[in-house]
PDB file of C-alpha atoms in Angstrom:
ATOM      1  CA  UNK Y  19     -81.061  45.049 -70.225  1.00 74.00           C
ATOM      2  CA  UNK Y  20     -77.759  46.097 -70.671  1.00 82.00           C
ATOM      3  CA  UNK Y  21     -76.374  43.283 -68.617  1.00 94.00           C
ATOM      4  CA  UNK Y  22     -72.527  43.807 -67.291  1.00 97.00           C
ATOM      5  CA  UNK Y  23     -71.075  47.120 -68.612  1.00 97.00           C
ATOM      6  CA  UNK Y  24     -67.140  47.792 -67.431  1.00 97.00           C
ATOM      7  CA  UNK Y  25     -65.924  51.373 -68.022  1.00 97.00           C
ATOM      8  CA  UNK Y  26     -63.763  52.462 -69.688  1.00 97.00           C
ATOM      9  CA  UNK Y  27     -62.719  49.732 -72.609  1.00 96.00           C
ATOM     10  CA  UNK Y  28     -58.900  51.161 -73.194  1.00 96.00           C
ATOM     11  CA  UNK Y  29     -56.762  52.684 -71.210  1.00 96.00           C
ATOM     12  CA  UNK Y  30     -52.681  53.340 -71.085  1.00 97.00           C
ATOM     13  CA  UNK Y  31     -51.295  54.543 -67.569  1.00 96.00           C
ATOM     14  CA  UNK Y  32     -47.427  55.711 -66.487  1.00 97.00           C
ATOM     15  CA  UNK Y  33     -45.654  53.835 -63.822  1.00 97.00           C
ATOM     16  CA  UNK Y  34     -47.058  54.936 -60.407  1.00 97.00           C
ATOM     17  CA  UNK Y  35     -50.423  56.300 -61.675  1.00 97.00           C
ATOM     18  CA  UNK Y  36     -53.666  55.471 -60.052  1.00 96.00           C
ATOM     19  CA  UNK Y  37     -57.139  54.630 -61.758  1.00 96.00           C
ATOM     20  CA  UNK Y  38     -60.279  52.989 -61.553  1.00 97.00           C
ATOM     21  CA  UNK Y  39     -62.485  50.980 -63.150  1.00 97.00           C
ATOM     22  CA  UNK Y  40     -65.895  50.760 -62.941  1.00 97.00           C
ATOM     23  CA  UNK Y  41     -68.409  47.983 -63.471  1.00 98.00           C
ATOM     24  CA  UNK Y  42     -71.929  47.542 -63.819  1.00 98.00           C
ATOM     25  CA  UNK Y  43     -74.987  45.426 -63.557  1.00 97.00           C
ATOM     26  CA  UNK Y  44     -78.935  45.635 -63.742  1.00 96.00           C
ATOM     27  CA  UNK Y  45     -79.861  41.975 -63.076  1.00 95.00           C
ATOM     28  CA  UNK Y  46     -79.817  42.568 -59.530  1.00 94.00           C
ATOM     29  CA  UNK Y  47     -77.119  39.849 -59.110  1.00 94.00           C
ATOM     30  CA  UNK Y  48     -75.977  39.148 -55.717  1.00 93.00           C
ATOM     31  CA  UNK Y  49     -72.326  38.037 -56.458  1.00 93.00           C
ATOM     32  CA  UNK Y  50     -69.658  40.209 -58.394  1.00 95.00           C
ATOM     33  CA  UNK Y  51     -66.055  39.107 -59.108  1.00 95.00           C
ATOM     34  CA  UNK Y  52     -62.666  40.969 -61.221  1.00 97.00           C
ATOM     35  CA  UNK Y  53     -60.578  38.605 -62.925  1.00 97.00           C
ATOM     36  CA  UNK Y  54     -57.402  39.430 -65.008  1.00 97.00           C
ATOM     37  CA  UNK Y  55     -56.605  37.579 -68.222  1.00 96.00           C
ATOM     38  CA  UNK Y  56     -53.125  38.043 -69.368  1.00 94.00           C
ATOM     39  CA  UNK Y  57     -51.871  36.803 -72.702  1.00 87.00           C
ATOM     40  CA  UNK Y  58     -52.525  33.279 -73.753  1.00 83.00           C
ATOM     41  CA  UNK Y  59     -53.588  32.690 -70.436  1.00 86.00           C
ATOM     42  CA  UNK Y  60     -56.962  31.765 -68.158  1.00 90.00           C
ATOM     43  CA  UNK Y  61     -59.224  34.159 -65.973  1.00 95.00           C
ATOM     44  CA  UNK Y  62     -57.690  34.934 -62.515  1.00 96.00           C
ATOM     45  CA  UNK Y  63     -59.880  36.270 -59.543  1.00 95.00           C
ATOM     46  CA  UNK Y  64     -58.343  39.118 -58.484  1.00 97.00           C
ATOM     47  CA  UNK Y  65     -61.603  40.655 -55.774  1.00 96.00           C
ATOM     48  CA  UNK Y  66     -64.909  39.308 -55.336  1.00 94.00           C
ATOM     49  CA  UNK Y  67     -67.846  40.321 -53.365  1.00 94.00           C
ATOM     50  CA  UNK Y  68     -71.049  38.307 -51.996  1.00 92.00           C
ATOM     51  CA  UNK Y  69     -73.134  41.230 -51.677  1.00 92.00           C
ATOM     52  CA  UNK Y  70     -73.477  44.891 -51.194  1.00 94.00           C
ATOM     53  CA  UNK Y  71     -70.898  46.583 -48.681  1.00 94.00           C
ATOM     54  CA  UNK Y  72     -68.722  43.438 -48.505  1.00 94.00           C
ATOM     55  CA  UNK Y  73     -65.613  41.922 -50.568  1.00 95.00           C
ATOM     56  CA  UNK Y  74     -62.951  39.710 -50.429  1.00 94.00           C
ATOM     57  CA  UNK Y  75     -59.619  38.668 -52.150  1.00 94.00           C
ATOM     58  CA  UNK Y  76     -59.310  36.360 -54.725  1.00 93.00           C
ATOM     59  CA  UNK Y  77     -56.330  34.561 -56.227  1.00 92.00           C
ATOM     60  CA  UNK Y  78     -54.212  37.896 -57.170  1.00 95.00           C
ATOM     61  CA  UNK Y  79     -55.223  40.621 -54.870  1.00 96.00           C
ATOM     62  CA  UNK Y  80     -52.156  42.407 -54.650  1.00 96.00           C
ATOM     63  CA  UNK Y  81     -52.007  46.006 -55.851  1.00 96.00           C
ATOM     64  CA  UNK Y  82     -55.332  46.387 -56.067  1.00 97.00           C
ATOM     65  CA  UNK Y  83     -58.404  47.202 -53.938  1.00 97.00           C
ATOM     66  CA  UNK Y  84     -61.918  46.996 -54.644  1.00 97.00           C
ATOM     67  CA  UNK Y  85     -65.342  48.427 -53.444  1.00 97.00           C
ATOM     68  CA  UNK Y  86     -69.082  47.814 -53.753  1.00 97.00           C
ATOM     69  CA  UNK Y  87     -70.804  50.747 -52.017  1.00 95.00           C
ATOM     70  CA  UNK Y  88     -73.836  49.934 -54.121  1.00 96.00           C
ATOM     71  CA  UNK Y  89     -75.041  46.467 -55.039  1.00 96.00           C
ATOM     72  CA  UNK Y  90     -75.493  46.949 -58.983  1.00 97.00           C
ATOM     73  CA  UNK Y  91     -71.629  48.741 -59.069  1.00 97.00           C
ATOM     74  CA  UNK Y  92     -68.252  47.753 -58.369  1.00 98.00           C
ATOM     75  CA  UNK Y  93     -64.956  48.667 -58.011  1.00 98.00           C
ATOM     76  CA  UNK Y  94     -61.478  48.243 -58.805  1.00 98.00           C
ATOM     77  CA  UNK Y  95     -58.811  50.461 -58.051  1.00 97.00           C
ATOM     78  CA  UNK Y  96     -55.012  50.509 -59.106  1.00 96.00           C
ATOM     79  CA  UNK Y  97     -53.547  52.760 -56.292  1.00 92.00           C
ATOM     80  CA  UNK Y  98     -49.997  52.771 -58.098  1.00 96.00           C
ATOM     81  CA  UNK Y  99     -49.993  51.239 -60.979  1.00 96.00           C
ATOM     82  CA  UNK Y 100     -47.221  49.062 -62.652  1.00 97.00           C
ATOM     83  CA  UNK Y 101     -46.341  47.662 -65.848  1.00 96.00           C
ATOM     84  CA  UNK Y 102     -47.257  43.853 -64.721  1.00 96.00           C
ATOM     85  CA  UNK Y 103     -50.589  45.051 -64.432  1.00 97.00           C
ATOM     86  CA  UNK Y 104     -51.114  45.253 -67.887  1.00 97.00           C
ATOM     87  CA  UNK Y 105     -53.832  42.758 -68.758  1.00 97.00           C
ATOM     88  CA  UNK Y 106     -57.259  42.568 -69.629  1.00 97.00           C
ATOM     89  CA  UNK Y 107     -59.454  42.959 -66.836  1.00 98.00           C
ATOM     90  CA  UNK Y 108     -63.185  41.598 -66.522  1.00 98.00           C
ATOM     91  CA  UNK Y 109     -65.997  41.623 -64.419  1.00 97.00           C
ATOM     92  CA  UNK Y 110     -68.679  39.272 -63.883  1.00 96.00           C
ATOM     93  CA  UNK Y 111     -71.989  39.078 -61.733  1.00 95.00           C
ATOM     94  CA  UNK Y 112     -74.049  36.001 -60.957  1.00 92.00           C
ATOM     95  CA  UNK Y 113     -77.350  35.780 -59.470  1.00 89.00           C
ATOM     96  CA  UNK Y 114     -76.433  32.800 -57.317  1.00 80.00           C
ATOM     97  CA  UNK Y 115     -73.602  30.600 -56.671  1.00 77.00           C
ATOM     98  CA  UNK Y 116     -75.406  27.344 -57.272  1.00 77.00           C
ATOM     99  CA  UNK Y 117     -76.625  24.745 -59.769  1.00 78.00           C
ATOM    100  CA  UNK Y 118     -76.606  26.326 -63.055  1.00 77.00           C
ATOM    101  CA  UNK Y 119     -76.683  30.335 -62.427  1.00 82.00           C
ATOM    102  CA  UNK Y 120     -73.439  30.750 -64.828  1.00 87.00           C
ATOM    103  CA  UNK Y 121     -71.097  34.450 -64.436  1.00 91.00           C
ATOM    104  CA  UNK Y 122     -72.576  37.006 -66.721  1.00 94.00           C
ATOM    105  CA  UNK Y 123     -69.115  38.852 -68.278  1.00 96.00           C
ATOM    106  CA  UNK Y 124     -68.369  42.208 -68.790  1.00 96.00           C
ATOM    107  CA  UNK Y 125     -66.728  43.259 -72.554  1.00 96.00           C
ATOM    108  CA  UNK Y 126     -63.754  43.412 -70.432  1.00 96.00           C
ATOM    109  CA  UNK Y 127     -60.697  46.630 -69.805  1.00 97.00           C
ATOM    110  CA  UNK Y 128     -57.737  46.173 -71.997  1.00 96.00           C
ATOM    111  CA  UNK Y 129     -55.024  48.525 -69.435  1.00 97.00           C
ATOM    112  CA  UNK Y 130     -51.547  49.255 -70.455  1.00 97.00           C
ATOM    113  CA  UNK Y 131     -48.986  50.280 -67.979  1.00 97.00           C
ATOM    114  CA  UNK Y 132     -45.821  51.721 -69.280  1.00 96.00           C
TER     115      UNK Y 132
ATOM    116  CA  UNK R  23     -51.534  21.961 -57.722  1.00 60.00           C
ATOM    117  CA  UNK R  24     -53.133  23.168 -60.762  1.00 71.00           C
ATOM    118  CA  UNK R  25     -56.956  22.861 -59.806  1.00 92.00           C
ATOM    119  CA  UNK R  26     -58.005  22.909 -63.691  1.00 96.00           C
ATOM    120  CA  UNK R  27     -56.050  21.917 -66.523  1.00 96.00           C
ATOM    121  CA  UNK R  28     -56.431  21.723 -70.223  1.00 97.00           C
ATOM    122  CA  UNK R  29     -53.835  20.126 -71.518  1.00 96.00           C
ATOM    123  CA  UNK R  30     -53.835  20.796 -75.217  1.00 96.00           C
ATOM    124  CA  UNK R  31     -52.971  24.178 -75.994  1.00 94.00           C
ATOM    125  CA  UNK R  32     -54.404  24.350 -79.888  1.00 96.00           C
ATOM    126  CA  UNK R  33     -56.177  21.860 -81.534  1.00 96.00           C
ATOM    127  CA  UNK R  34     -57.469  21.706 -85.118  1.00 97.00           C
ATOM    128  CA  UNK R  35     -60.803  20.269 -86.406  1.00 97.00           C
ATOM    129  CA  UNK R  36     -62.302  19.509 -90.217  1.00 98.00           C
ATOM    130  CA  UNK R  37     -65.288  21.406 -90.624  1.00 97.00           C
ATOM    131  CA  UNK R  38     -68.486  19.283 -89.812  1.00 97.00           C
ATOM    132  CA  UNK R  39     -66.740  16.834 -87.574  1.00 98.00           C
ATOM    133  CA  UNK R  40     -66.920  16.094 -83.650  1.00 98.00           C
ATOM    134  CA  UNK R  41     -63.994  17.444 -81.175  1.00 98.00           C
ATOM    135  CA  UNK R  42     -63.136  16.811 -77.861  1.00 98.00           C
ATOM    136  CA  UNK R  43     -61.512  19.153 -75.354  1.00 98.00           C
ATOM    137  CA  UNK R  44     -60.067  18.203 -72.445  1.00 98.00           C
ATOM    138  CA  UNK R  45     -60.527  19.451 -69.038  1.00 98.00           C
ATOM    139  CA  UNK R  46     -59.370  17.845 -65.459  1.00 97.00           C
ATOM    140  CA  UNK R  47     -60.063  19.098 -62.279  1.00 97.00           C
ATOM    141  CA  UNK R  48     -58.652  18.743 -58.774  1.00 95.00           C
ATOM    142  CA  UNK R  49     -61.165  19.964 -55.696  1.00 93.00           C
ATOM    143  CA  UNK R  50     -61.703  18.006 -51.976  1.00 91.00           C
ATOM    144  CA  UNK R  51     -65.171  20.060 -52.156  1.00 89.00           C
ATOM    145  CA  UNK R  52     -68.063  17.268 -52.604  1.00 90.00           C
ATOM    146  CA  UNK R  53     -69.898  20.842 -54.478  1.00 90.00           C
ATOM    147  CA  UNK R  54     -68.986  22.481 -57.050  1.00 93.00           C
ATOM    148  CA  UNK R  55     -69.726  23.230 -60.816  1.00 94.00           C
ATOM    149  CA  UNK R  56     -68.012  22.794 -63.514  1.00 96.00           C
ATOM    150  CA  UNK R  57     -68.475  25.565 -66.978  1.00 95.00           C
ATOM    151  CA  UNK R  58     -67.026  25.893 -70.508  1.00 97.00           C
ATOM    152  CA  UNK R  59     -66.933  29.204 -71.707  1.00 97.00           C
ATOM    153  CA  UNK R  60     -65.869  30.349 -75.171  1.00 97.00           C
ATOM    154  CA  UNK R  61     -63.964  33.236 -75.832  1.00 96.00           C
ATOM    155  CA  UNK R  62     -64.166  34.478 -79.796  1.00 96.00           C
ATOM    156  CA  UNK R  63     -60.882  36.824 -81.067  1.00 94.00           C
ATOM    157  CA  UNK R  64     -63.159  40.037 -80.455  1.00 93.00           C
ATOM    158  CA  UNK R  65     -63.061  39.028 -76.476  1.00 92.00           C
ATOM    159  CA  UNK R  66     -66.054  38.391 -74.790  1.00 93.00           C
ATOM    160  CA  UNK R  67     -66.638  35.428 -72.606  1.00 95.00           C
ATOM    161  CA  UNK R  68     -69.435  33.301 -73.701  1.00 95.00           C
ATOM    162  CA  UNK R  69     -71.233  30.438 -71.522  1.00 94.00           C
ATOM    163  CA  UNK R  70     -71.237  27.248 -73.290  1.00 97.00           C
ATOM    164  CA  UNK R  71     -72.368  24.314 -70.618  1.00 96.00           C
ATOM    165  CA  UNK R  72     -73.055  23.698 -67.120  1.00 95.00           C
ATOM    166  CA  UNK R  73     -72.553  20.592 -65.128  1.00 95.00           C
ATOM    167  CA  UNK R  74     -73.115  20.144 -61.474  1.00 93.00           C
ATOM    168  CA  UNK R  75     -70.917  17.355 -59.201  1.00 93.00           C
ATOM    169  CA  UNK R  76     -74.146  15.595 -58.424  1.00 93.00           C
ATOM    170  CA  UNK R  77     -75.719  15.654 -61.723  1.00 92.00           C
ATOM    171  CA  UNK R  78     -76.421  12.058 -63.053  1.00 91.00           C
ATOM    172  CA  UNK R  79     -76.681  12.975 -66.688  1.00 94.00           C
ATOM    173  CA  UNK R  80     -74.253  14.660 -68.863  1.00 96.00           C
ATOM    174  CA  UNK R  81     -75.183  17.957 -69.750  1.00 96.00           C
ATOM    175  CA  UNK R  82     -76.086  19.173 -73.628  1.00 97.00           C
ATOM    176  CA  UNK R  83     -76.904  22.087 -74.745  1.00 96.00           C
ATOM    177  CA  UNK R  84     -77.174  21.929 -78.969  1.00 97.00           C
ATOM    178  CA  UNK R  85     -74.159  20.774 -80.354  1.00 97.00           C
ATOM    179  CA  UNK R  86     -71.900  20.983 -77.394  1.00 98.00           C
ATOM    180  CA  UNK R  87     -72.079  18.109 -74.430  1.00 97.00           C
ATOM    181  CA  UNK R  88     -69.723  17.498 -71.817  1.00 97.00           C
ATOM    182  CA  UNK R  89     -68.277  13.800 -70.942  1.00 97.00           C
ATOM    183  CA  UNK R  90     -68.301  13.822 -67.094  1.00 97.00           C
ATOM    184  CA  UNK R  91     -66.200  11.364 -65.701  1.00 96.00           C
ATOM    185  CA  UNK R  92     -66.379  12.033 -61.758  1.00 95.00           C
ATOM    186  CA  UNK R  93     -63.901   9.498 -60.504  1.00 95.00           C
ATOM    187  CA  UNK R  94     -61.096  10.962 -63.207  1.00 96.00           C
ATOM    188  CA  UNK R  95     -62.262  13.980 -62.157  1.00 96.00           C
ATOM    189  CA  UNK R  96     -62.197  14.946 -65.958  1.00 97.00           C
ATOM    190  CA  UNK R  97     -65.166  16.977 -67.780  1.00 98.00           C
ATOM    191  CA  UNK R  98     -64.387  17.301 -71.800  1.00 98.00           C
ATOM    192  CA  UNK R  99     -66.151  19.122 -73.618  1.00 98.00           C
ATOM    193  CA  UNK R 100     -67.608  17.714 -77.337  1.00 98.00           C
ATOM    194  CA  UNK R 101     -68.137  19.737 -79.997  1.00 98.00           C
ATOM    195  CA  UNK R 102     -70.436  17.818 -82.562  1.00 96.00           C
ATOM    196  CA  UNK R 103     -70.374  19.655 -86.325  1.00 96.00           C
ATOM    197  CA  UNK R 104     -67.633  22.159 -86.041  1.00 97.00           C
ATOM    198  CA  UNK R 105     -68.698  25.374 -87.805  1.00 97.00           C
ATOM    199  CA  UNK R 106     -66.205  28.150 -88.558  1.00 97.00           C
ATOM    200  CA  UNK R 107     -67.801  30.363 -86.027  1.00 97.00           C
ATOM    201  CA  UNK R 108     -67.085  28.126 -83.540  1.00 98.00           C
ATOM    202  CA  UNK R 109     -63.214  28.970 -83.948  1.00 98.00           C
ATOM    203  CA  UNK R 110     -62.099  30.451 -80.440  1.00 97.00           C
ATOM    204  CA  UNK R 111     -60.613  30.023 -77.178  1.00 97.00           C
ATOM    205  CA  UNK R 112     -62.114  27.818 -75.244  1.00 98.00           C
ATOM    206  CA  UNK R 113     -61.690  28.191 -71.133  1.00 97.00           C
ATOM    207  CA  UNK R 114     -62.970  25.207 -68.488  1.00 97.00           C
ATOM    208  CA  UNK R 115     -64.146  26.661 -65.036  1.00 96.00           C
ATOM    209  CA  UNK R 116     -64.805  25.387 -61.873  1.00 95.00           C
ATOM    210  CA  UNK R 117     -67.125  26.971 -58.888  1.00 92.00           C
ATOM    211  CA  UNK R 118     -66.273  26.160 -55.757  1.00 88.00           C
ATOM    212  CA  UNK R 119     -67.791  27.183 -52.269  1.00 82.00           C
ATOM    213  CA  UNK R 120     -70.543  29.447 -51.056  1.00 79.00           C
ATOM    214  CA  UNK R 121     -69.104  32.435 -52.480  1.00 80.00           C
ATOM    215  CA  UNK R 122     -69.223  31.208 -56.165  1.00 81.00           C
ATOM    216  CA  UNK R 123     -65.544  31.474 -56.790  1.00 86.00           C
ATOM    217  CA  UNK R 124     -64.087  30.156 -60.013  1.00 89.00           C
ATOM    218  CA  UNK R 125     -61.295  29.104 -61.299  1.00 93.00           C
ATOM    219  CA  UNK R 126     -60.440  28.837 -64.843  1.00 95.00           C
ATOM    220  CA  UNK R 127     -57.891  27.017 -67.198  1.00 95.00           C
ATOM    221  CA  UNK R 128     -55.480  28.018 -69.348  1.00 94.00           C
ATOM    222  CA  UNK R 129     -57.240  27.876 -72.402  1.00 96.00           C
ATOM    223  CA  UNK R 130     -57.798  25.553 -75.936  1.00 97.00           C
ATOM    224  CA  UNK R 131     -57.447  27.826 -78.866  1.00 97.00           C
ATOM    225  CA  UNK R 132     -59.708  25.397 -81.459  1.00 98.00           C
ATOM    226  CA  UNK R 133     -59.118  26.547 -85.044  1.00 98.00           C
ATOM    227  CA  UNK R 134     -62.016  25.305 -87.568  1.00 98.00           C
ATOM    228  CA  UNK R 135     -60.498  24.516 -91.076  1.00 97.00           C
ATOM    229  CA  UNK R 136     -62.930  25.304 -94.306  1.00 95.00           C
TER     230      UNK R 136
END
């Protein structure tokens, strides 16, 4: 098993440019989530979803927009990207949201916006 | 109000002897989880510990336990025989809700010395 795979690992954008990124899973995990980690700082939830077809905002959801058309992929889009989106960005999946079913990580996105 | 906080931003530890890291939380949910993860200078996110708001006993896993104190609403993590390796970042997480959503601290960078 490959486990949580995030494409691509670097990337540099321009001011205004749009990309996304695109993360994967085959442990048939219900739950996904996007977090950013800037500098010397925690994980924040930027999109999360419960399922296939359906997501939700998290702590930071502005300027970006997410989708999970299938249930092992998803989504996160930077319509117009600026430079205070530069940050690592990381996905996660869990199998369930209770007792001890940790968030499996992704090797994480390291973007740069100039 | 800061719902988890880890107050020391670097700490240092002798080689073979216990640590302690320090984690409060702040939730009105009577469910949730609580999760250290460590996060080596190459970047990935690795799960340390679980321990569940209802769980009697203290959870261990090898060398690392965490000191659950429910009514300070604290959950420290111990590291017994610091190795090199286990120089990192080291991030506290809570789970809250249905949905699984977490929120993490700021960080403890814990440096290992030879």
């Amino acid at each position: 098993n490959a486990g949580v795979t995030q494409t691509p690992k670097f990337r540099v954008l321009k001011t205004g440019q749009s990309m996304t990124l695109l993360c994967a899973q085959d442990m048939n995990h219900e739950y996904m989530y996007w977090y950013r980690q800037d500098p010397g700082m925690g994980l924040r939830l930027i999109h999360y979803s419960v399922g296939e077809g359906t997501t939700a905002k998290g702590e930071v959801p502005d300027g970006y927009n997410v989708s999970r058309l299938k249930k092992q992929n998803f989504l996160l889009g930077l319509e117009s990207a600026a430079p205070s989106q530069t940050s690592v960005y990381f996905c996660a999946s869990s199998k369930e949201t209770l007792g001890s079913n940790e968030q499996f990580f992704g090797p994480g996105t390291r973007l740069t916006v100039l | 109000a800061q719902k988890i906080t880890q107050t020391q931003p670097g700490m240092f530890v002798q080689e073979k002897e216990a640590v302690t890291l320090d984690c409060t939380y702040d939730t009105s949910d009577p469910s949730y989880g609580l999760f250290w993860y460590k996060q080596p200078s190459s970047g990935e996110m690795i799960f340390l510990i679980y321990q569940g708001s209802y769980d009697q006993q203290n959870a261990t896993e090898g060398r690392y336990s965490l000191n659950f104190q429910k009514a300070r609403k604290s959950a420290n993590l111990v590291i017994s025989a610091s190795q090199l390796g286990d120089s990192a970042m080291y991030f506290c997480a809570m789970r809250e809700g249905v949905a699984g959503k977490s929120t993490f601290g700021d960080g403890t960078t814990l440096t290992v010395k030879p």
